[in-house]
């Protein structure tokens, strides 16, 4: 059972649980309709109401503080995106609702003001987190129907990062850092080889995924079982030197001194595959 603290609109309200006396945000069709402060109620059986704890501390601040500064409609929109994400990925971390809603509110504000923020990592995010990006595309229809607002691919990329952080043990800033690292690594490879990498090629996607999981291993402190450095440095010295430069770049970006040197050889192998496409 819950006790109403504040009805935000027909579909969202803040309520206090009678079991743990904590505050929660409830989102569901008609859940706030006609509700009065201090009124006690049970969630109807079969209701599609979703419950979010307001005790959460997110990277954008406390959940309670976030919802004070945005309109309830953005909480509903974020809730719809997370509901879609659950159908795709299963269980997700629901506390991402609050920073996602905050981001959407700010994005709509920018769009209505005729402003735009470019996202140079959009193509990289789409490749790195393809399923998350395809899931995030649902926001286009949601925003068009609810607010008559058109959202572009760059903004969808940012929403995809929020979804990724909800299904993986990473916050949004870390996901963004990973995308930036991959983007800069690809740039380094292109500059040093004087070749534009075909983003549609299989070797490119393998390289992207390898860098993604390499960064994840570095962050988790995992080590590779096999060291290919000697073989790759002798057999493919150009690819090996590029890989060494890229790994040093990642090491500095992530501020990780404990970088497994065996990663260089494996990265060199993927770089050589990319270079082979241009030979």
mmCIF file of C-alpha atoms in Angstrom, residues 124-125 150 179:
data_model
loop_
_atom_site.group_PDB
_atom_site.id
_atom_site.type_symbol
_atom_site.label_atom_id
_atom_site.label_comp_id
_atom_site.label_asym_id
_atom_site.label_seq_id
_atom_site.Cartn_x
_atom_site.Cartn_y
_atom_site.Cartn_z
ATOM 1 C CA UNK A 124 30.956 4.892 -33.421
ATOM 2 C CA UNK A 125 28.157 4.604 -30.850
ATOM 3 C CA UNK A 150 11.774 15.902 -34.264
ATOM 4 C CA UNK A 179 33.069 5.692 -27.418
#
